[in-house]
Amino acid sequence: MSQNQTPLFSGLVEHAKKNPIQFHIPGHKKGAGIDPEFRQFIGDNALSIDLINIGPLDDLHQPKGIIKQAQDLAAEAFGADRTFFSVQGTSGAIIAMVMAVCGPGEKIIVPRNVHKSVMSAIVFSGSIPVFIHPEIDTDLGISHGITTESVERALEQHPDAKGLLVINPTYFGISADLKKIVEIAHSYKVPVLVDEAHGVHIHFHDELPLSAMQAGADMAATSVHKLGGSMTQSSILNVKEGLVSAKHVQSILSMLTTTSTSYLLLASLDVARKQLATKGKELIDNTIQLAQSIRRRINEIDQIHCIGEEILGSKATFDYDPTKLIISVKELGLTGYEVEKWLREKHNIEVELSDLYNILCIITLGDTEVEANILVNALKELADECKHRPGKIEPVEVLLPEIPVLALTPRDAFYAETEVIPLDESEGRIIAEFIMVYPPGIPIFIPGEIITMENLHYIRKNLEAGLPVQGPEDDEIKTIHVIKEYKAIK
Ligand SMILES: Cc1ncc(COP(=O)(O)O)c(C=O)c1O
């Protein structure tokens, strides 16, 4: 089959054209039974391929027909031995990756700033996380990836780890020396699992950082929906055979996946793969050029700075993706949150994220000069408005919390009986919830860790500095959940 073909999407369209009499789910029957207003809005075409795993349409759980063909084409396009489609986002693919290598009591090396799906996977699998601190950029107040040195140290101390998980590239588009990290891990026969949520496109352009498969990683959970043109919630899991078995990965993924898989999402993965494989280079060329021209224009505005290749050169900033616009606004005297709100209210612009110092805007295959001009002009207007503002926001020192000792696996802590106590009296107790500060987006505590005075101090300092401390049930963090302790009965 050629990369120009879309066996799954075309198979669905062919099937719908035959207009079969359907005595199967979904019960809306090509839209006839759905709310008319919704039907009119979403259109009959979409509803006609909202189908289910009947014979001609294959089954994601045991693909042998058009889904298998589509997955095989994706594997070829992404340089994988096997590609599995996920209708449960990259979160679903990440949980499957972790559970495929780790069981109860087994170690997995992970950066401290992992996405919540990794922590869910650690709870589900009963594994023991061995944390590595990511590198912190104190100027931008963001965390980057992990360094080759920290991977080396972690593996020296834990050669029995069952896997190493790497976030590459980061949300902000920064990537580590993934090839070297893979070489180090493989010298210990430890498989490398890549959270590639923000890097589907990098495989298709050689000016972008190396993709997980190009770097020789064993698995990668890749959000096609984020930057690759498929529909929200559709992702892929790429696998290289050797240290992991694709068959085992498939059965874990199947255990975690709905039996009613959305064919709209699956078909959108098929067409996104075709577009990336056949036109990706050209489309991404345009995207990079557009992003670089926006970057240049933003950098002409006083007191607004769009980060570029000057960020490279530290141990964790090996390469970067220029389509991510990290826009530092702290010199305006405004926080990123305030700029996000201003752009929404004044210009109907929605950014990808904001934090204390920055906003992040992503430029993709879907953008043109029109959107670029609107953003640049809005930022110019904002800078003019801020010219006469007294004072700047005082830079807040971004500190790195000490990683506490893990007394219970996150799974045991999750299932343990808990009680609520005042934060000030919690030293020495085992915490049962997450506490996180953003920036730099690193958990101070995860369930199962022993609360230390230093970490309590760190929380207080962040609260005093006005940084949002997130996670605990009590928003003000006067009280926290800890594992219940039973006193001896006299
Ligand atoms: C670093 C990272 N990993 C994983 C995910 C999960 O991806 P999804 O939303 O497709 O489940 C995200 C989502 O934002 C993410 O930022």
Coordinates of C-alpha atoms and ligand atoms in Angstrom, one line a residue:
M1 CA 0.0 0.0 0.0
S2 CA 1.2 3.5 -0.6
Q3 CA 1.3 6.5 1.9
N4 CA -1.2 8.2 -0.4
Q5 CA -3.9 5.7 0.5
T6 CA -6.2 5.9 3.5
P7 CA -7.6 2.4 3.9
L8 CA -9.6 3.1 7.0
F9 CA -11.1 6.4 6.0
S10 CA -11.8 5.2 2.4
G11 CA -13.2 1.9 3.7
L12 CA -15.7 3.8 6.0
V13 CA -16.8 6.1 3.2
E14 CA -17.3 3.1 0.8
H15 CA -19.4 1.4 3.5
A16 CA -21.5 4.5 4.2
K17 CA -22.1 4.9 0.4
K18 CA -23.7 1.5 0.3
N19 CA -26.2 2.9 2.7
P20 CA -26.8 -0.4 4.6
I21 CA -29.9 -1.0 6.7
Q22 CA -28.4 -0.9 10.2
F23 CA -29.7 -3.1 13.0
H24 CA -26.6 -2.3 15.1
I25 CA -25.3 0.4 17.4
P26 CA -24.9 3.4 17.4
G27 CA -28.6 3.8 17.8
H28 CA -28.7 7.2 16.2
K29 CA -28.6 5.3 12.8
K30 CA -26.7 7.6 10.5
G31 CA -28.1 10.6 12.5
A32 CA -31.8 9.8 12.1
G33 CA -32.2 9.3 15.8
I34 CA -30.1 12.1 17.0
D35 CA -31.2 15.6 18.2
P36 CA -32.0 17.5 15.0
E37 CA -30.2 20.7 16.0
F38 CA -27.0 18.7 16.7
R39 CA -27.4 16.7 13.5
Q40 CA -27.7 19.8 11.4
F41 CA -24.7 21.4 13.1
I42 CA -22.4 18.4 12.8
G43 CA -23.6 17.2 9.4
D44 CA -24.8 13.9 8.0
N45 CA -21.3 13.0 6.6
A46 CA -19.8 12.8 10.0
L47 CA -22.7 10.9 11.4
S48 CA -22.7 8.4 8.5
I49 CA -19.2 7.2 9.5
D50 CA -19.8 7.2 13.2
L51 CA -19.9 3.4 13.1
I52 CA -18.9 0.4 15.1
N53 CA -16.7 -2.7 14.7
I54 CA -19.0 -4.7 12.4
G55 CA -17.3 -7.3 10.1
P56 CA -16.3 -5.1 7.2
L57 CA -15.0 -2.3 9.4
D58 CA -12.4 -4.4 11.4
D59 CA -11.9 -4.1 15.2
L60 CA -9.2 -2.1 16.9
H61 CA -8.9 -4.8 19.5
Q62 CA -7.9 -7.5 17.0
P63 CA -7.2 -5.7 13.7
K64 CA -7.0 -7.8 10.6
G65 CA -8.5 -5.6 7.9
I66 CA -8.7 -1.8 7.3
I67 CA -7.6 -0.8 10.8
K68 CA -4.5 -3.1 10.5
Q69 CA -3.7 -1.6 7.1
A70 CA -4.0 1.9 8.5
Q71 CA -1.8 1.1 11.5
D72 CA 0.8 -0.6 9.2
L73 CA 1.0 2.5 7.0
A74 CA 1.4 4.6 10.2
A75 CA 4.2 2.3 11.4
E76 CA 6.0 2.8 8.1
A77 CA 5.5 6.6 8.2
F78 CA 6.8 6.9 11.8
G79 CA 9.7 4.4 11.4
A80 CA 8.2 2.1 14.0
D81 CA 7.9 -1.7 13.9
R82 CA 4.3 -1.5 15.1
T83 CA 1.9 1.4 15.5
F84 CA -1.2 1.2 17.6
F85 CA -4.0 3.7 17.3
S86 CA -5.4 5.2 20.6
V87 CA -8.8 6.7 21.0
Q88 CA -8.0 7.6 24.6
G89 CA -5.5 10.3 23.8
T90 CA -1.8 10.1 24.6
S91 CA -2.8 9.6 28.3
G92 CA -4.2 6.1 27.3
A93 CA -1.1 5.3 25.3
I94 CA 1.2 6.5 28.2
I95 CA -0.6 4.3 30.7
A96 CA -0.3 1.3 28.3
M97 CA 3.5 2.0 27.8
V98 CA 4.2 2.1 31.5
M99 CA 2.0 -1.0 32.3
A100 CA 3.7 -2.9 29.5
V101 CA 7.1 -2.7 31.2
C102 CA 6.4 -2.4 34.9
G103 CA 4.5 -4.5 37.5
P104 CA 4.0 -4.2 41.2
G105 CA 7.1 -3.4 43.1
E106 CA 9.2 -2.8 40.0
K107 CA 11.1 0.4 39.4
I108 CA 10.6 3.0 36.7
I109 CA 12.8 6.0 36.2
V110 CA 10.8 9.2 35.5
P111 CA 11.3 12.9 35.4
R112 CA 9.7 14.6 38.4
N113 CA 7.6 16.9 36.2
V114 CA 5.7 14.0 34.4
H115 CA 2.1 14.4 33.1
K116 CA -0.6 13.1 35.4
S117 CA -1.2 10.1 33.2
V118 CA 2.3 8.8 34.2
M119 CA 1.4 9.0 37.8
S120 CA -1.9 7.3 37.1
A121 CA 0.1 4.5 35.4
I122 CA 2.3 4.2 38.4
V123 CA -0.7 3.9 40.7
F124 CA -2.4 1.3 38.3
S125 CA 0.8 -0.8 37.9
G126 CA 1.9 -0.6 41.5
S127 CA 5.4 0.3 40.3
I128 CA 8.0 2.4 42.3
P129 CA 8.9 5.7 40.7
V130 CA 12.6 6.7 40.8
F131 CA 12.5 10.4 40.2
I132 CA 15.0 12.5 38.2
H133 CA 14.9 16.3 38.6
P134 CA 14.5 18.1 35.2
E135 CA 16.7 21.1 34.5
I136 CA 15.0 24.3 35.6
D137 CA 15.3 27.6 33.6
T138 CA 15.1 30.1 36.3
D139 CA 14.9 33.0 33.9
L140 CA 11.8 31.7 32.1
G141 CA 10.5 29.9 35.2
I142 CA 9.9 26.6 33.3
S143 CA 11.3 23.1 33.5
H144 CA 13.1 21.5 30.6
G145 CA 14.0 17.8 30.1
I146 CA 16.4 15.6 31.9
T147 CA 20.2 15.5 31.2
T148 CA 22.3 12.6 30.0
E149 CA 24.3 12.9 33.2
S150 CA 21.2 12.5 35.4
V151 CA 20.1 9.5 33.4
E152 CA 23.5 7.9 33.8
R153 CA 23.4 8.5 37.6
A154 CA 19.9 7.1 37.9
L155 CA 20.8 4.0 36.0
E156 CA 24.0 3.4 37.9
Q157 CA 22.0 3.5 41.1
H158 CA 19.0 1.6 39.8
P159 CA 20.3 -0.8 37.1
D160 CA 17.3 -3.0 37.9
A161 CA 14.8 -0.4 36.6
K162 CA 12.3 -1.8 34.1
G163 CA 12.0 1.4 32.1
L164 CA 13.1 5.0 31.7
L165 CA 10.4 7.5 30.7
V166 CA 11.5 10.7 29.0
I167 CA 9.3 13.8 28.0
N168 CA 10.6 14.8 24.6
P169 CA 10.1 17.5 23.4
T170 CA 8.7 19.3 26.4
Y171 CA 5.4 21.3 26.2
F172 CA 7.6 24.3 25.4
G173 CA 9.3 22.5 22.5
I174 CA 12.7 21.9 24.2
S175 CA 14.4 18.6 23.6
A176 CA 17.2 16.7 25.3
D177 CA 19.9 14.6 23.7
L178 CA 17.5 11.8 23.2
K179 CA 19.8 9.6 21.1
K180 CA 22.5 9.7 23.8
I181 CA 19.9 9.0 26.5
V182 CA 18.7 6.0 24.6
E183 CA 22.2 4.7 24.2
I184 CA 22.9 5.0 27.9
A185 CA 19.6 3.2 28.8
H186 CA 20.2 0.5 26.3
S187 CA 23.6 -0.2 27.7
Y188 CA 21.7 -1.3 30.8
K189 CA 19.1 -3.1 28.7
V190 CA 16.5 -0.7 30.0
P191 CA 13.8 0.3 27.5
V192 CA 13.1 4.0 26.8
L193 CA 9.5 5.1 26.8
V194 CA 9.0 8.6 25.3
D195 CA 6.1 10.9 26.2
E196 CA 6.0 12.5 22.7
A197 CA 2.7 14.3 23.3
H198 CA 4.2 17.5 21.9
G199 CA 6.2 16.1 19.0
V200 CA 4.2 14.3 16.4
H201 CA 5.5 16.6 13.6
I202 CA 9.2 16.5 14.5
H203 CA 9.5 13.1 12.7
F204 CA 8.6 14.7 9.4
H205 CA 11.2 17.5 9.2
D206 CA 14.9 17.3 9.6
E207 CA 15.3 20.9 11.0
L208 CA 13.2 19.8 14.0
P209 CA 14.5 17.7 17.0
L210 CA 14.9 13.9 16.5
S211 CA 11.8 12.0 17.0
A212 CA 11.6 9.1 19.5
M213 CA 11.7 6.5 16.7
Q214 CA 14.6 8.3 15.0
A215 CA 16.5 8.3 18.3
G216 CA 16.0 4.5 18.7
A217 CA 13.6 4.7 21.6
D218 CA 11.5 1.5 22.3
M219 CA 8.1 3.1 22.6
A220 CA 6.6 6.6 22.1
A221 CA 3.1 7.9 23.0
T222 CA 2.5 10.5 20.4
S223 CA -0.4 13.0 20.2
V224 CA -1.3 13.1 16.6
H225 CA -4.3 15.3 17.7
K226 CA -2.2 18.0 19.2
L227 CA 0.1 19.0 16.3
G228 CA -0.5 16.5 13.6
G229 CA -3.9 17.3 12.3
S230 CA -6.1 14.5 13.6
M231 CA -9.2 14.9 15.9
T232 CA -8.9 15.6 19.6
Q233 CA -8.4 12.4 21.6
S234 CA -6.7 10.5 18.8
S235 CA -3.1 9.4 19.4
I236 CA -0.7 6.7 18.5
L237 CA 1.6 4.4 20.3
N238 CA 4.8 3.6 18.3
V239 CA 6.8 0.5 19.2
K240 CA 10.2 -0.8 18.3
E241 CA 10.6 -4.6 19.0
G242 CA 13.5 -5.9 21.0
L243 CA 13.4 -4.8 24.6
V244 CA 9.6 -4.7 24.5
S245 CA 7.1 -7.0 22.8
A246 CA 4.6 -5.4 20.6
K247 CA 2.1 -8.2 21.2
H248 CA 2.3 -7.6 25.0
V249 CA 1.8 -3.8 24.4
Q250 CA -1.2 -4.5 22.2
S251 CA -2.9 -6.7 24.8
I252 CA -2.3 -4.1 27.6
L253 CA -3.6 -1.3 25.3
S254 CA -6.7 -3.4 24.5
M255 CA -7.3 -4.0 28.3
L256 CA -7.4 -0.2 28.8
T257 CA -9.5 0.7 25.7
T258 CA -13.2 1.1 25.2
T259 CA -14.8 -1.7 23.1
S260 CA -16.8 1.1 21.4
T261 CA -14.0 2.8 19.6
S262 CA -14.8 5.9 17.7
Y263 CA -14.4 5.4 13.9
L264 CA -14.3 9.2 13.4
L265 CA -11.2 9.4 15.6
L266 CA -9.6 6.4 14.0
A267 CA -10.3 7.7 10.5
S268 CA -8.8 11.1 11.4
L269 CA -5.6 9.3 12.4
D270 CA -5.5 7.6 9.0
V271 CA -5.8 10.9 7.1
A272 CA -3.4 12.8 9.4
R273 CA -0.8 10.1 8.7
K274 CA -1.3 10.4 5.0
Q275 CA -0.9 14.2 5.1
L276 CA 2.2 14.1 7.3
A277 CA 3.8 11.3 5.2
T278 CA 3.1 12.8 1.8
K279 CA 3.1 16.6 2.4
G280 CA 4.5 16.9 6.0
K281 CA 7.9 18.3 4.9
E282 CA 6.4 21.0 2.8
L283 CA 3.7 22.0 5.3
I284 CA 6.1 22.0 8.2
D285 CA 8.6 24.1 6.2
N286 CA 5.9 26.7 5.9
T287 CA 5.0 26.4 9.5
I288 CA 8.6 26.9 10.6
Q289 CA 9.0 29.9 8.4
L290 CA 5.8 31.5 9.6
A291 CA 6.8 30.8 13.3
Q292 CA 10.2 32.3 12.7
S293 CA 8.8 35.4 11.1
I294 CA 6.4 35.9 14.0
R295 CA 9.3 35.4 16.5
R296 CA 11.3 38.1 14.7
R297 CA 8.4 40.5 14.7
I298 CA 7.6 39.9 18.4
N299 CA 11.3 40.5 19.2
E300 CA 11.0 43.9 17.7
I301 CA 8.5 44.9 20.3
D302 CA 9.9 46.6 23.4
Q303 CA 9.8 44.5 26.6
I304 CA 8.4 41.4 25.0
H305 CA 10.7 38.6 24.2
C306 CA 10.0 35.5 22.1
I307 CA 12.6 32.8 22.9
G308 CA 14.6 31.3 20.1
E309 CA 17.7 29.3 19.6
E310 CA 19.7 31.3 22.2
I311 CA 18.0 28.9 24.7
L312 CA 20.2 26.0 23.3
G313 CA 23.4 24.9 24.9
S314 CA 22.6 23.9 28.4
K315 CA 22.7 20.2 29.4
A316 CA 19.0 19.8 28.9
T317 CA 18.5 22.1 26.0
F318 CA 20.0 20.1 23.1
D319 CA 17.5 21.2 20.4
Y320 CA 14.3 23.0 20.1
D321 CA 11.1 23.2 18.1
P322 CA 10.8 26.8 16.6
T323 CA 7.0 26.3 16.0
K324 CA 6.5 26.8 19.8
L325 CA 6.4 30.5 20.6
I326 CA 7.5 31.0 24.3
I327 CA 6.7 34.6 24.8
S328 CA 8.2 36.1 27.9
V329 CA 6.1 39.1 29.1
K330 CA 7.5 39.7 32.6
E331 CA 9.1 43.0 31.6
L332 CA 5.7 44.4 30.8
G333 CA 4.9 44.4 34.4
L334 CA 2.2 41.8 33.8
T335 CA 2.0 38.1 34.5
G336 CA 1.4 35.6 31.7
Y337 CA -2.1 35.0 33.2
E338 CA -3.0 38.7 32.8
V339 CA -1.7 38.8 29.2
E340 CA -3.8 35.7 28.4
K341 CA -6.9 37.4 29.8
W342 CA -6.1 40.7 28.0
L343 CA -5.7 38.9 24.6
R344 CA -9.0 37.0 25.1
E345 CA -11.0 40.1 26.1
K346 CA -9.4 42.6 23.7
H347 CA -8.7 40.5 20.6
N348 CA -10.6 37.2 20.9
I349 CA -7.2 35.4 20.9
E350 CA -6.8 32.2 22.9
V351 CA -3.3 31.1 23.8
E352 CA -2.1 27.5 24.5
L353 CA -1.0 28.3 28.1
S354 CA 0.1 31.0 30.3
D355 CA 2.2 31.1 33.5
L356 CA 3.7 33.6 35.8
Y357 CA 6.2 35.0 33.2
N358 CA 5.1 33.7 29.8
I359 CA 2.4 32.8 27.4
L360 CA 2.9 29.9 24.9
C361 CA 1.4 30.1 21.4
I362 CA 1.7 27.2 19.1
I363 CA 2.0 27.6 15.3
T364 CA 0.9 24.7 13.2
L365 CA 0.0 23.6 9.7
G366 CA -3.4 25.3 10.3
D367 CA -2.0 28.9 10.7
T368 CA -1.4 31.6 8.1
E369 CA -0.1 35.2 8.0
V370 CA -3.6 36.4 8.9
E371 CA -3.5 34.9 12.5
A372 CA 0.2 35.9 12.7
N373 CA -0.6 39.5 12.1
I374 CA -3.4 39.6 14.6
L375 CA -1.1 38.2 17.3
V376 CA 1.8 40.5 16.5
N377 CA -0.4 43.6 16.3
A378 CA -2.2 42.7 19.6
L379 CA 1.1 42.3 21.4
K380 CA 2.3 45.7 20.0
E381 CA -0.8 47.3 21.3
L382 CA -0.3 45.7 24.7
A383 CA 3.3 46.9 24.9
D384 CA 2.1 50.4 24.1
E385 CA -0.5 50.3 26.8
C386 CA 2.1 49.1 29.3
K387 CA 4.7 51.7 28.4
H388 CA 3.6 54.0 31.2
R389 CA 2.8 51.4 33.8
P390 CA 4.7 51.9 37.0
G391 CA 7.0 49.1 38.0
K392 CA 7.5 45.6 36.7
I393 CA 6.5 42.4 38.3
E394 CA 9.1 41.5 40.8
P395 CA 10.8 38.4 39.5
V396 CA 10.0 35.5 41.8
E397 CA 12.9 33.2 42.5
V398 CA 12.0 29.8 41.1
L399 CA 13.3 27.2 43.5
L400 CA 13.7 23.5 43.2
P401 CA 12.0 21.4 45.9
E402 CA 13.9 18.6 47.5
I403 CA 12.5 15.2 46.4
P404 CA 11.1 13.6 49.6
V405 CA 11.6 10.0 50.6
L406 CA 9.0 7.6 49.2
A407 CA 7.6 5.5 52.1
L408 CA 4.8 3.8 50.3
T409 CA 4.2 3.1 46.6
P410 CA 1.8 5.7 45.2
R411 CA -0.6 2.8 44.7
D412 CA -0.5 1.8 48.4
A413 CA -0.9 5.4 49.4
F414 CA -3.8 5.8 47.0
Y415 CA -5.7 2.8 48.6
A416 CA -4.7 3.6 52.2
E417 CA -7.0 5.1 54.8
T418 CA -6.4 8.8 55.2
E419 CA -7.2 11.7 57.5
V420 CA -7.1 15.5 57.3
I421 CA -4.6 17.3 59.5
P422 CA -3.3 20.9 59.6
L423 CA -0.4 21.5 57.2
D424 CA 1.7 22.9 60.0
E425 CA 1.5 19.7 62.0
S426 CA 2.2 17.3 59.1
E427 CA 6.0 16.9 59.4
G428 CA 7.0 13.3 59.4
R429 CA 3.6 12.1 58.1
I430 CA 3.0 10.3 54.8
I431 CA 1.1 12.5 52.3
A432 CA -1.9 11.1 50.4
E433 CA -2.3 13.8 47.8
F434 CA -0.3 15.7 45.2
I435 CA 1.0 19.2 45.9
M436 CA 2.5 21.1 43.0
V437 CA 3.7 24.6 42.3
Y438 CA 3.6 26.2 38.9
P439 CA 6.1 27.4 37.8
P440 CA 8.1 25.2 37.5
G441 CA 5.4 22.6 37.3
I442 CA 7.1 20.1 39.5
P443 CA 5.3 18.2 42.3
I444 CA 6.5 19.0 45.8
F445 CA 4.8 15.9 47.0
I446 CA 3.3 12.8 45.5
P447 CA 1.2 10.3 47.4
G448 CA 3.3 8.1 49.5
E449 CA 6.1 10.6 50.4
I450 CA 7.2 11.6 53.8
I451 CA 6.6 15.2 54.6
T452 CA 9.7 17.1 55.6
M453 CA 10.1 20.5 57.3
E454 CA 12.1 21.7 54.2
N455 CA 9.3 20.9 51.9
L456 CA 6.7 22.6 54.2
H457 CA 9.0 25.6 54.1
Y458 CA 9.1 25.5 50.3
I459 CA 5.3 25.5 50.1
R460 CA 5.1 28.5 52.4
K461 CA 7.7 30.4 50.5
N462 CA 5.9 29.8 47.2
L463 CA 2.6 30.8 48.8
E464 CA 4.1 34.0 50.1
A465 CA 5.7 34.8 46.7
G466 CA 2.2 34.5 45.2
L467 CA 2.9 31.4 43.1
P468 CA -0.1 29.1 42.6
V469 CA 0.3 26.0 44.7
Q470 CA -2.0 23.4 43.2
G471 CA -3.3 20.0 44.0
P472 CA -4.6 19.6 47.5
E473 CA -8.3 19.5 48.2
D474 CA -8.0 22.5 50.5
D475 CA -7.3 25.4 48.2
E476 CA -5.7 27.5 50.9
I477 CA -3.5 24.5 51.9
K478 CA -4.2 25.0 55.6
T479 CA -5.0 21.3 55.9
I480 CA -3.8 18.2 53.9
H481 CA -4.7 14.6 53.5
V482 CA -2.2 12.2 55.1
I483 CA -2.2 8.4 55.7
K484 CA -4.1 7.6 58.8
E485 CA -1.9 6.5 61.7
Y486 CA -3.3 4.3 64.5
K487 CA -1.9 5.0 68.0
A488 CA -1.2 1.9 70.2
I489 CA -4.1 1.3 72.6
K490 CA -2.9 1.4 76.2
Ligands
LIG1 C1 3.6 16.2 28.4 C2 2.2 15.6 28.2 N1 2.1 14.3 28.1 C3 0.9 13.7 27.9 C4 -0.3 14.4 27.7 C5 -1.6 13.7 27.5 O1 -2.0 13.8 26.2 P1 -3.6 13.6 25.9 O2 -4.3 14.9 26.3 O3 -3.6 13.3 24.4 O4 -4.1 12.5 26.7 C6 -0.2 15.8 27.7 C7 -1.4 16.7 27.5 O5 -1.4 17.8 27.5 C8 1.1 16.4 28.0 O6 1.2 17.8 28.0

